[in-house]
Short mmCIF file of C-alpha atoms in Angstrom, two decimals:
data_model
loop_
_atom_site.label_atom_id
_atom_site.label_comp_id
_atom_site.label_asym_id
_atom_site.label_seq_id
_atom_site.Cartn_x
_atom_site.Cartn_y
_atom_site.Cartn_z
CA UNK A 275 8.04 46.19 20.80
CA UNK A 276 7.58 48.08 17.57
CA UNK A 277 4.36 49.63 16.39
CA UNK A 278 2.92 47.69 13.45
CA UNK A 279 3.25 50.77 11.27
CA UNK A 280 6.43 52.80 10.83
CA UNK A 281 6.29 56.49 9.99
CA UNK A 282 8.34 57.27 6.87
CA UNK A 283 10.00 60.62 6.24
CA UNK A 284 10.97 60.59 2.55
CA UNK A 285 8.61 63.51 1.93
CA UNK A 286 10.73 65.65 4.25
CA UNK A 287 13.69 65.40 1.85
CA UNK A 288 13.33 68.95 0.50
CA UNK A 289 11.55 70.45 3.48
CA UNK A 290 13.19 73.41 5.27
CA UNK A 291 14.81 72.57 8.58
CA UNK A 292 12.20 74.60 10.49
CA UNK A 293 9.33 72.51 9.08
CA UNK A 294 6.63 71.98 11.74
CA UNK A 295 6.88 68.52 13.29
CA UNK A 296 3.39 68.15 14.68
CA UNK A 297 3.06 65.01 12.55
CA UNK A 298 5.65 63.31 14.78
CA UNK A 299 3.80 64.40 17.91
CA UNK A 300 0.52 63.05 16.54
CA UNK A 301 2.25 59.82 15.50
CA UNK A 302 3.50 59.10 19.01
CA UNK A 303 0.21 60.13 20.57
CA UNK A 304 -1.60 57.67 18.28
CA UNK A 305 0.64 54.82 19.47
CA UNK A 306 3.40 54.86 16.88
CA UNK A 307 6.95 54.43 18.16
CA UNK A 308 9.10 53.85 15.05
CA UNK A 309 10.29 56.46 12.54
CA UNK A 310 12.07 55.59 9.29
CA UNK A 311 14.47 58.01 7.61
CA UNK A 312 17.68 57.90 5.57
CA UNK A 313 20.68 59.76 4.16
CA UNK A 314 18.96 59.79 0.77
CA UNK A 315 16.08 61.80 2.24
CA UNK A 316 17.79 65.19 2.26
CA UNK A 317 16.85 67.17 5.37
CA UNK A 318 14.70 64.41 6.86
CA UNK A 319 17.30 63.13 9.33
CA UNK A 320 18.03 66.62 10.63
CA UNK A 321 14.31 67.35 11.03
CA UNK A 322 13.79 64.09 12.93
CA UNK A 323 16.85 64.84 15.07
CA UNK A 324 15.58 68.30 15.96
CA UNK A 325 12.24 66.83 17.01
CA UNK A 326 13.92 64.14 19.12
CA UNK A 327 15.94 66.75 21.00
CA UNK A 328 13.13 69.25 21.29
CA UNK A 329 10.66 66.72 22.68
CA UNK A 330 13.11 64.54 24.61
CA UNK A 331 11.79 61.45 22.85
CA UNK A 332 15.03 59.59 22.11
CA UNK A 333 14.42 56.82 24.65
CA UNK A 334 10.88 55.95 23.58
CA UNK A 335 11.14 56.17 19.77
CA UNK A 336 12.85 53.58 17.59
CA UNK A 337 14.95 55.23 14.89
CA UNK A 338 15.44 53.42 11.59
CA UNK A 339 17.78 55.07 9.10
CA UNK A 340 19.45 54.02 5.89
CA UNK A 341 22.72 54.53 4.06
CA UNK A 342 24.63 53.16 1.10
CA UNK A 343 22.31 54.48 -1.60
CA UNK A 344 23.90 54.79 -5.03
CA UNK A 345 24.83 58.26 -6.26
CA UNK A 346 21.80 59.40 -8.27
CA UNK A 347 23.80 61.88 -10.37
CA UNK A 348 26.67 59.58 -11.37
CA UNK A 349 25.18 56.13 -10.84
CA UNK A 350 28.16 55.15 -8.69
CA UNK A 351 27.40 52.24 -6.39
CA UNK A 352 28.15 53.02 -2.73
CA UNK A 353 28.07 49.68 -0.94
CA UNK A 354 31.67 49.80 0.25
CA UNK A 355 33.04 49.85 3.81
CA UNK A 356 34.12 53.49 3.42
CA UNK A 357 30.80 54.68 1.99
CA UNK A 358 28.73 52.76 4.56
CA UNK A 359 30.82 54.19 7.38
CA UNK A 360 30.67 57.75 6.03
CA UNK A 361 26.90 57.59 5.69
CA UNK A 362 26.43 56.18 9.17
CA UNK A 363 28.67 58.81 10.75
CA UNK A 364 26.75 61.58 8.97
CA UNK A 365 23.43 60.06 10.04
CA UNK A 366 24.53 60.11 13.68
CA UNK A 367 25.44 63.79 13.34
CA UNK A 368 22.21 64.76 11.59
CA UNK A 369 20.02 62.80 13.99
CA UNK A 370 22.00 64.03 17.00
CA UNK A 371 22.22 60.54 18.51
CA UNK A 372 25.00 58.19 19.59
CA UNK A 373 23.28 55.05 18.34
CA UNK A 374 20.88 54.15 15.53
CA UNK A 375 18.41 51.48 16.60
CA UNK A 376 18.14 49.84 13.18
CA UNK A 377 20.51 50.64 10.33
CA UNK A 378 19.51 49.55 6.83
CA UNK A 379 21.61 49.46 3.70
CA UNK A 380 19.37 51.32 1.26
CA UNK A 381 20.53 49.37 -1.78
CA UNK A 382 22.88 46.51 -2.64
CA UNK A 383 25.70 46.04 -5.10
CA UNK A 384 25.79 42.32 -5.96
CA UNK A 385 29.14 42.79 -7.70
CA UNK A 386 30.74 43.38 -4.31
CA UNK A 387 31.60 40.43 -2.02
CA UNK A 388 29.31 40.29 0.99
CA UNK A 389 32.10 39.61 3.51
CA UNK A 390 33.49 43.15 3.84
CA UNK A 391 29.95 44.51 4.10
CA UNK A 392 29.08 42.17 6.98
CA UNK A 393 32.45 42.88 8.62
CA UNK A 394 31.86 46.65 8.47
CA UNK A 395 28.36 46.45 9.91
CA UNK A 396 29.60 44.22 12.73
CA UNK A 397 32.34 46.73 13.53
CA UNK A 398 29.73 49.44 13.98
CA UNK A 399 27.58 47.05 16.00
CA UNK A 400 30.45 46.33 18.41
CA UNK A 401 31.24 50.04 18.65
CA UNK A 402 27.66 50.72 19.75
CA UNK A 403 26.85 52.95 16.80
CA UNK A 404 24.02 50.67 15.69
CA UNK A 405 21.89 48.17 17.62
CA UNK A 406 20.92 46.02 14.64
CA UNK A 407 21.26 46.13 10.87
CA UNK A 408 19.28 45.05 7.86
CA UNK A 409 19.04 45.40 4.11
CA UNK A 410 16.59 47.39 2.02
CA UNK A 411 16.17 46.10 -1.54
CA UNK A 412 18.36 43.04 -1.05
CA UNK A 413 17.64 39.71 -2.70
CA UNK A 414 17.10 36.47 -0.80
CA UNK A 415 20.32 35.12 -2.35
CA UNK A 416 22.38 37.95 -0.91
CA UNK A 417 20.79 37.53 2.50
CA UNK A 418 21.72 33.84 2.35
CA UNK A 419 25.31 34.70 1.39
CA UNK A 420 25.52 37.16 4.29
CA UNK A 421 24.10 34.62 6.74
CA UNK A 422 26.57 31.96 5.63
CA UNK A 423 29.51 34.36 5.93
CA UNK A 424 28.40 35.56 9.36
CA UNK A 425 27.93 32.03 10.69
CA UNK A 426 31.33 30.94 9.38
CA UNK A 427 33.03 33.91 11.04
CA UNK A 428 31.11 34.17 14.32
CA UNK A 429 29.40 37.43 13.35
CA UNK A 430 25.90 38.88 13.44
CA UNK A 431 23.93 38.85 10.21
CA UNK A 432 21.07 40.90 8.81
CA UNK A 433 18.22 41.21 11.32
CA UNK A 434 15.53 42.24 8.83
CA UNK A 435 14.68 43.01 5.24
CA UNK A 436 12.95 46.09 3.81
CA UNK A 437 11.65 45.22 0.32
CA UNK A 438 8.77 46.52 -1.75
CA UNK A 439 5.56 44.61 -0.95
CA UNK A 440 2.03 45.80 -1.50
CA UNK A 441 -1.44 44.51 -2.29
CA UNK A 442 -0.96 45.80 -5.84
CA UNK A 443 1.60 43.76 -7.78
CA UNK A 444 4.01 46.15 -9.53
CA UNK A 445 4.51 45.91 -13.29
CA UNK A 446 7.94 47.51 -13.02
CA UNK A 447 10.28 48.75 -10.26
CA UNK A 448 9.38 52.27 -9.08
CA UNK A 449 13.09 53.17 -8.89
CA UNK A 450 16.27 51.48 -10.14
CA UNK A 451 17.55 48.75 -7.86
CA UNK A 452 14.28 48.15 -6.02
CA UNK A 453 13.50 44.61 -4.95
CA UNK A 454 9.92 43.38 -4.67
CA UNK A 455 8.98 40.13 -2.92
CA UNK A 456 5.53 39.59 -4.42
CA UNK A 457 6.62 36.45 -6.32
CA UNK A 458 5.57 33.13 -4.69
CA UNK A 459 9.18 31.93 -4.39
CA UNK A 460 10.17 35.04 -2.45
CA UNK A 461 7.16 34.84 -0.17
CA UNK A 462 7.91 31.16 0.50
CA UNK A 463 11.52 32.01 1.38
CA UNK A 464 10.43 34.65 3.88
CA UNK A 465 7.84 32.31 5.37
CA UNK A 466 10.51 29.64 5.77
CA UNK A 467 13.29 31.83 7.20
CA UNK A 468 11.00 34.10 9.23
CA UNK A 469 13.31 37.03 8.47
CA UNK A 470 11.33 40.08 9.69
CA UNK A 471 10.02 42.29 6.87
CA UNK A 472 9.74 46.08 6.97
CA UNK A 473 7.83 46.39 3.72
CA UNK A 474 7.39 49.66 1.91
CA UNK A 475 4.65 50.83 -0.50
#
């Protein structure tokens, strides 16, 4: 069972590796058991990994991390089998773990066919490097395409979605490529499919 709130670590992106981690201790003591991080968050994964090892908390904390973010400097999209794999392998090293509990693709590239993406994630699932996978900032249409491909090929599909959703309706995306599900059609789709939502902001 996951805590209803997930502790994010984006603010650790530029923090030094010896940053105090009392926040994580307080989070677990307060009943939290899920921590969200990502390759895009600079030193965050390494800081989380150091805390996991130092406190021996790997077995009672759910680790969510993300890969496949576009290159901010060049704009190059990175939702390819090679990029996804490279990011996951680096996350495992930085976190100091053998398995990521929930692996999210941080962005999508709708110009790429969904099949190779689903194939790659299933390879890592079978290898035990991830326990489940999902998409952050993916549209309902792409989730449907992934589900159809997975069903046709006897594979697992996306276990959750991590879109923007807040009480305040955004007037524009906070960052390029962000997907919000505040529109009625999106909310109806999620209510119908019951795809779990890890909303942010």
